[in-house]
Amino acid sequence: MKQKLILAGLLAGSAALTSMAQTDALRFNPDNYIRQSLTMPDGREVSYKAYEGIYYVTNIEDSVYQTLNIYVPDRLANIPRVPVLLRTYVGGYAASTAKSPSASDATGRALSEGYVVCIPGSRGSNSTVERDGSVIYTGIAPNGLLDLKAAVRYLRYNDDAIPGSSELIFTDGTSAGGAMSSLLGATGNSKDYAESLRKMGAADVRDDVFAAICYCPITDLNHADMEYEWLYGCTNTGVRHLSEDQIVISDELAAECPAYINSLGLTKPDGTLLTADNYKEYLKGFLIESAHRALQEGCEIPDSIGFKFYQDKMEPMGAGPGGPIPAGEQRPPFGDGRQAPSFGPGNAPRFNKTSDFVTGLDLDKYLAYVASVTPLKTPPAFDQMGVLIETPSPENKVFGNKNGDAANFTDFSLRHRLHDSKAKLSADMTRRVALMNPMNYIGNGSAKVAPNWYIRHGAKDRDTSFLVPVNLATKLMNAGKNVDFALPWNRPHSGDYNLDDLFRWIASTIQ
């Protein structure tokens, strides 16, 4: 018995030493930096300390991507708690290295505001390592998300040593990066990821965040195909010019969408249930509100793209789902920091009692305009492999296996590829798909959802259906979150624009 106790004590001591070594490996060294500077568009120079090439896990599988960079401005914001902007550069669900700040996006602006910036790398669909003579794909879903969650944990674990507050982490990303930002915001501390993070050697602390900034998030992937066809099916025989086979697939997908919309149980601001029957009117409200704000900024909107206007000596009222624009209210303009031609001047006067304003929208006509600007994707837009073409999409690749084989991630596409009406995804694939959808975690108490959300999707962005960001924003609003959502006028698929608007919002959340 005494020998067994001694052996147990030795094993416990060994485990404690191992744990301590892992913990020490994740400690931030405040002295290991180099000085750098960035020249902003207005000519100001921002100086900062750069801490680069930091591993955020101890069991490193891919040393190229599993690192993060931290940038601390010499002049921190003079506020009680300084925010940390965590910017991911994930695109197309591919791997992304830890990058440096840019004067043209939110990272440079954050530094100029006196905020701390963290830019993590993460594995993705194209990241590989060679192991035992074989090439292993390291970034299949949900590994990229796990990396970003580990980066959040690193910031929290080192909150006492890194300037800035880990209680004020703002995640930011565009497209697939916007999806990752939404996932970080929706899945905080969820047990669904805990065991994987433990095996990676991530810090054993929380991974919830304060706010999620999501530009055109390519998410809700297992429903995105049906949402795309339900919205854009009106263009199939016009500007889209689909073949007969493509129209069949489009119609089949579109037919599945109403049941999904109804299953969400979303409600509009007035408390009425949002259904497939009233959904398009709800969507039109966001687009009309976008057009109103564009008019406020001095834009000209042609009546040839579906908008209807009224002119009279009366105060214009917005028709957006956020409610009417009260008479005399000075709502801040979008304020584009890059002077994009799709916007009017930022200092344009608010349209007045004699100005034109929008009274309605022919949605089919407007969607035809969107499709005429940039060709729409062919059906299925995302889970396309093996349906009408063999080429896998980026999403097919990220849901593939470690050997690099792409895979279907919806029952619909799997059935068509296998020509088997009863085919279903495996239990493991169903689990992986669920882990990559923020809609699964909002409002059910299974995770700590970020209290603050900034979601933007351009009003002419066709990379996914408008339903995807609208559903995300509406579900968050229904859950009582602080949501700033808009479909900015005439914006294509892009991110980190209107930085004046964004940083006004950030400042408002930390007051």
mmCIF file with all atom_site columns, N, CA and C in Angstrom, residues 44-80:
data_model
loop_
_atom_site.group_PDB
_atom_site.id
_atom_site.type_symbol
_atom_site.label_atom_id
_atom_site.label_alt_id
_atom_site.label_comp_id
_atom_site.label_asym_id
_atom_site.label_entity_id
_atom_site.label_seq_id
_atom_site.pdbx_PDB_ins_code
_atom_site.Cartn_x
_atom_site.Cartn_y
_atom_site.Cartn_z
_atom_site.occupancy
_atom_site.B_iso_or_equiv
_atom_site.pdbx_formal_charge
_atom_site.auth_seq_id
_atom_site.auth_comp_id
_atom_site.auth_asym_id
_atom_site.auth_atom_id
_atom_site.pdbx_PDB_model_num
ATOM 1   N N  . ARG A 1 44 ? -0.543  61.223 -39.956 1.00 0.00 ? 44 ARG A N  1
ATOM 2   C CA . ARG A 1 44 ? -0.089  61.007 -38.589 1.00 0.00 ? 44 ARG A CA 1
ATOM 3   C C  . ARG A 1 44 ? 0.697   59.711 -38.507 1.00 0.00 ? 44 ARG A C  1
ATOM 4   N N  . GLU A 1 45 ? 1.717   59.716 -37.651 1.00 0.00 ? 45 GLU A N  1
ATOM 5   C CA . GLU A 1 45 ? 2.512   58.513 -37.438 1.00 0.00 ? 45 GLU A CA 1
ATOM 6   C C  . GLU A 1 45 ? 2.165   57.912 -36.083 1.00 0.00 ? 45 GLU A C  1
ATOM 7   N N  . VAL A 1 46 ? 1.856   56.632 -36.089 1.00 0.00 ? 46 VAL A N  1
ATOM 8   C CA . VAL A 1 46 ? 1.519   55.915 -34.861 1.00 0.00 ? 46 VAL A CA 1
ATOM 9   C C  . VAL A 1 46 ? 2.666   54.967 -34.533 1.00 0.00 ? 46 VAL A C  1
ATOM 10  N N  . SER A 1 47 ? 3.255   55.124 -33.367 1.00 0.00 ? 47 SER A N  1
ATOM 11  C CA . SER A 1 47 ? 4.349   54.263 -32.925 1.00 0.00 ? 47 SER A CA 1
ATOM 12  C C  . SER A 1 47 ? 3.824   53.229 -31.941 1.00 0.00 ? 47 SER A C  1
ATOM 13  N N  . TYR A 1 48 ? 4.397   52.050 -31.988 1.00 0.00 ? 48 TYR A N  1
ATOM 14  C CA . TYR A 1 48 ? 3.897   50.982 -31.123 1.00 0.00 ? 48 TYR A CA 1
ATOM 15  C C  . TYR A 1 48 ? 4.964   49.918 -30.905 1.00 0.00 ? 48 TYR A C  1
ATOM 16  N N  . LYS A 1 49 ? 4.725   49.102 -29.878 1.00 0.00 ? 49 LYS A N  1
ATOM 17  C CA . LYS A 1 49 ? 5.560   47.948 -29.601 1.00 0.00 ? 49 LYS A CA 1
ATOM 18  C C  . LYS A 1 49 ? 4.953   46.741 -30.311 1.00 0.00 ? 49 LYS A C  1
ATOM 19  N N  . ALA A 1 50 ? 5.790   45.979 -30.991 1.00 0.00 ? 50 ALA A N  1
ATOM 20  C CA . ALA A 1 50 ? 5.321   44.812 -31.737 1.00 0.00 ? 50 ALA A CA 1
ATOM 21  C C  . ALA A 1 50 ? 5.842   43.537 -31.077 1.00 0.00 ? 50 ALA A C  1
ATOM 22  N N  . TYR A 1 51 ? 4.911   42.708 -30.633 1.00 0.00 ? 51 TYR A N  1
ATOM 23  C CA . TYR A 1 51 ? 5.237   41.395 -30.066 1.00 0.00 ? 51 TYR A CA 1
ATOM 24  C C  . TYR A 1 51 ? 4.766   40.364 -31.096 1.00 0.00 ? 51 TYR A C  1
ATOM 25  N N  . GLU A 1 52 ? 5.691   39.686 -31.734 1.00 0.00 ? 52 GLU A N  1
ATOM 26  C CA . GLU A 1 52 ? 5.325   38.864 -32.881 1.00 0.00 ? 52 GLU A CA 1
ATOM 27  C C  . GLU A 1 52 ? 5.798   37.421 -32.731 1.00 0.00 ? 52 GLU A C  1
ATOM 28  N N  . GLY A 1 53 ? 5.108   36.532 -33.447 1.00 0.00 ? 53 GLY A N  1
ATOM 29  C CA . GLY A 1 53 ? 5.478   35.117 -33.473 1.00 0.00 ? 53 GLY A CA 1
ATOM 30  C C  . GLY A 1 53 ? 5.247   34.392 -32.164 1.00 0.00 ? 53 GLY A C  1
ATOM 31  N N  . ILE A 1 54 ? 4.153   34.715 -31.475 1.00 0.00 ? 54 ILE A N  1
ATOM 32  C CA . ILE A 1 54 ? 3.840   34.108 -30.177 1.00 0.00 ? 54 ILE A CA 1
ATOM 33  C C  . ILE A 1 54 ? 2.938   32.893 -30.384 1.00 0.00 ? 54 ILE A C  1
ATOM 34  N N  . TYR A 1 55 ? 3.354   31.752 -29.860 1.00 0.00 ? 55 TYR A N  1
ATOM 35  C CA . TYR A 1 55 ? 2.505   30.555 -29.939 1.00 0.00 ? 55 TYR A CA 1
ATOM 36  C C  . TYR A 1 55 ? 1.421   30.637 -28.871 1.00 0.00 ? 55 TYR A C  1
ATOM 37  N N  . TYR A 1 56 ? 0.183   30.353 -29.283 1.00 0.00 ? 56 TYR A N  1
ATOM 38  C CA . TYR A 1 56 ? -0.928  30.450 -28.335 1.00 0.00 ? 56 TYR A CA 1
ATOM 39  C C  . TYR A 1 56 ? -1.431  29.096 -27.855 1.00 0.00 ? 56 TYR A C  1
ATOM 40  N N  . VAL A 1 57 ? -0.770  28.025 -28.268 1.00 0.00 ? 57 VAL A N  1
ATOM 41  C CA . VAL A 1 57 ? -1.042  26.686 -27.736 1.00 0.00 ? 57 VAL A CA 1
ATOM 42  C C  . VAL A 1 57 ? 0.307   26.023 -27.466 1.00 0.00 ? 57 VAL A C  1
ATOM 43  N N  . THR A 1 58 ? 0.280   24.988 -26.629 1.00 0.00 ? 58 THR A N  1
ATOM 44  C CA . THR A 1 58 ? 1.531   24.285 -26.332 1.00 0.00 ? 58 THR A CA 1
ATOM 45  C C  . THR A 1 58 ? 1.716   23.046 -27.199 1.00 0.00 ? 58 THR A C  1
ATOM 46  N N  . ASN A 1 59 ? 0.631   22.432 -27.643 1.00 0.00 ? 59 ASN A N  1
ATOM 47  C CA . ASN A 1 59 ? 0.727   21.278 -28.545 1.00 0.00 ? 59 ASN A CA 1
ATOM 48  C C  . ASN A 1 59 ? 0.578   21.772 -29.977 1.00 0.00 ? 59 ASN A C  1
ATOM 49  N N  . ILE A 1 60 ? 1.652   22.307 -30.506 1.00 0.00 ? 60 ILE A N  1
ATOM 50  C CA . ILE A 1 60 ? 1.617   22.983 -31.805 1.00 0.00 ? 60 ILE A CA 1
ATOM 51  C C  . ILE A 1 60 ? 1.624   21.949 -32.929 1.00 0.00 ? 60 ILE A C  1
ATOM 52  N N  . GLU A 1 61 ? 0.592   21.979 -33.747 1.00 0.00 ? 61 GLU A N  1
ATOM 53  C CA . GLU A 1 61 ? 0.536   21.081 -34.901 1.00 0.00 ? 61 GLU A CA 1
ATOM 54  C C  . GLU A 1 61 ? 1.094   21.746 -36.147 1.00 0.00 ? 61 GLU A C  1
ATOM 55  N N  . ASP A 1 62 ? 0.867   23.043 -36.294 1.00 0.00 ? 62 ASP A N  1
ATOM 56  C CA . ASP A 1 62 ? 1.288   23.758 -37.491 1.00 0.00 ? 62 ASP A CA 1
ATOM 57  C C  . ASP A 1 62 ? 1.918   25.078 -37.090 1.00 0.00 ? 62 ASP A C  1
ATOM 58  N N  . SER A 1 63 ? 3.236   25.096 -37.022 1.00 0.00 ? 63 SER A N  1
ATOM 59  C CA . SER A 1 63 ? 3.960   26.265 -36.507 1.00 0.00 ? 63 SER A CA 1
ATOM 60  C C  . SER A 1 63 ? 3.865   27.471 -37.432 1.00 0.00 ? 63 SER A C  1
ATOM 61  N N  . VAL A 1 64 ? 3.466   27.255 -38.674 1.00 0.00 ? 64 VAL A N  1
ATOM 62  C CA . VAL A 1 64 ? 3.335   28.371 -39.614 1.00 0.00 ? 64 VAL A CA 1
ATOM 63  C C  . VAL A 1 64 ? 2.149   29.258 -39.245 1.00 0.00 ? 64 VAL A C  1
ATOM 64  N N  . TYR A 1 65 ? 1.090   28.650 -38.747 1.00 0.00 ? 65 TYR A N  1
ATOM 65  C CA . TYR A 1 65 ? -0.166  29.389 -38.558 1.00 0.00 ? 65 TYR A CA 1
ATOM 66  C C  . TYR A 1 65 ? -0.589  29.577 -37.106 1.00 0.00 ? 65 TYR A C  1
ATOM 67  N N  . GLN A 1 66 ? -0.133  28.728 -36.195 1.00 0.00 ? 66 GLN A N  1
ATOM 68  C CA . GLN A 1 66 ? -0.630  28.790 -34.821 1.00 0.00 ? 66 GLN A CA 1
ATOM 69  C C  . GLN A 1 66 ? 0.154   29.783 -33.963 1.00 0.00 ? 66 GLN A C  1
ATOM 70  N N  . THR A 1 67 ? 0.270   30.983 -34.473 1.00 0.00 ? 67 THR A N  1
ATOM 71  C CA . THR A 1 67 ? 0.926   32.065 -33.743 1.00 0.00 ? 67 THR A CA 1
ATOM 72  C C  . THR A 1 67 ? 0.042   33.307 -33.786 1.00 0.00 ? 67 THR A C  1
ATOM 73  N N  . LEU A 1 68 ? 0.359   34.248 -32.924 1.00 0.00 ? 68 LEU A N  1
ATOM 74  C CA . LEU A 1 68 ? -0.336  35.532 -32.947 1.00 0.00 ? 68 LEU A CA 1
ATOM 75  C C  . LEU A 1 68 ? 0.662   36.661 -32.759 1.00 0.00 ? 68 LEU A C  1
ATOM 76  N N  . ASN A 1 69 ? 0.267   37.847 -33.194 1.00 0.00 ? 69 ASN A N  1
ATOM 77  C CA . ASN A 1 69 ? 1.036   39.071 -33.010 1.00 0.00 ? 69 ASN A CA 1
ATOM 78  C C  . ASN A 1 69 ? 0.218   40.038 -32.168 1.00 0.00 ? 69 ASN A C  1
ATOM 79  N N  . ILE A 1 70 ? 0.901   40.770 -31.294 1.00 0.00 ? 70 ILE A N  1
ATOM 80  C CA . ILE A 1 70 ? 0.249   41.773 -30.452 1.00 0.00 ? 70 ILE A CA 1
ATOM 81  C C  . ILE A 1 70 ? 0.947   43.111 -30.658 1.00 0.00 ? 70 ILE A C  1
ATOM 82  N N  . TYR A 1 71 ? 0.159   44.156 -30.810 1.00 0.00 ? 71 TYR A N  1
ATOM 83  C CA . TYR A 1 71 ? 0.702   45.497 -31.050 1.00 0.00 ? 71 TYR A CA 1
ATOM 84  C C  . TYR A 1 71 ? 0.118   46.458 -30.020 1.00 0.00 ? 71 TYR A C  1
ATOM 85  N N  . VAL A 1 72 ? 1.024   47.123 -29.313 1.00 0.00 ? 72 VAL A N  1
ATOM 86  C CA . VAL A 1 72 ? 0.624   48.017 -28.223 1.00 0.00 ? 72 VAL A CA 1
ATOM 87  C C  . VAL A 1 72 ? 1.078   49.431 -28.550 1.00 0.00 ? 72 VAL A C  1
ATOM 88  N N  . PRO A 1 73 ? 0.156   50.360 -28.771 1.00 0.00 ? 73 PRO A N  1
ATOM 89  C CA . PRO A 1 73 ? 0.562   51.727 -29.111 1.00 0.00 ? 73 PRO A CA 1
ATOM 90  C C  . PRO A 1 73 ? 1.281   52.402 -27.950 1.00 0.00 ? 73 PRO A C  1
ATOM 91  N N  . ASP A 1 74 ? 2.233   53.277 -28.285 1.00 0.00 ? 74 ASP A N  1
ATOM 92  C CA . ASP A 1 74 ? 2.950   54.002 -27.240 1.00 0.00 ? 74 ASP A CA 1
ATOM 93  C C  . ASP A 1 74 ? 2.002   54.866 -26.421 1.00 0.00 ? 74 ASP A C  1
ATOM 94  N N  . ARG A 1 75 ? 0.970   55.382 -27.086 1.00 0.00 ? 75 ARG A N  1
ATOM 95  C CA . ARG A 1 75 ? -0.020  56.198 -26.394 1.00 0.00 ? 75 ARG A CA 1
ATOM 96  C C  . ARG A 1 75 ? -1.337  55.438 -26.323 1.00 0.00 ? 75 ARG A C  1
ATOM 97  N N  . LEU A 1 76 ? -1.529  54.780 -25.187 1.00 0.00 ? 76 LEU A N  1
ATOM 98  C CA . LEU A 1 76 ? -2.788  54.068 -24.982 1.00 0.00 ? 76 LEU A CA 1
ATOM 99  C C  . LEU A 1 76 ? -3.918  55.067 -24.765 1.00 0.00 ? 76 LEU A C  1
ATOM 100 N N  . ALA A 1 77 ? -5.117  54.666 -25.106 1.00 0.00 ? 77 ALA A N  1
ATOM 101 C CA . ALA A 1 77 ? -6.285  55.527 -24.908 1.00 0.00 ? 77 ALA A CA 1
ATOM 102 C C  . ALA A 1 77 ? -6.413  55.889 -23.433 1.00 0.00 ? 77 ALA A C  1
ATOM 103 N N  . ASN A 1 78 ? -6.754  57.115 -23.169 1.00 0.00 ? 78 ASN A N  1
ATOM 104 C CA . ASN A 1 78 ? -6.881  57.600 -21.789 1.00 0.00 ? 78 ASN A CA 1
ATOM 105 C C  . ASN A 1 78 ? -8.273  57.278 -21.249 1.00 0.00 ? 78 ASN A C  1
ATOM 106 N N  . ILE A 1 79 ? -8.522  56.003 -21.074 1.00 0.00 ? 79 ILE A N  1
ATOM 107 C CA . ILE A 1 79 ? -9.799  55.517 -20.566 1.00 0.00 ? 79 ILE A CA 1
ATOM 108 C C  . ILE A 1 79 ? -9.501  54.426 -19.545 1.00 0.00 ? 79 ILE A C  1
ATOM 109 N N  . PRO A 1 80 ? -10.460 54.139 -18.641 1.00 0.00 ? 80 PRO A N  1
ATOM 110 C CA . PRO A 1 80 ? -10.205 53.162 -17.572 1.00 0.00 ? 80 PRO A CA 1
ATOM 111 C C  . PRO A 1 80 ? -9.779  51.789 -18.078 1.00 0.00 ? 80 PRO A C  1
#
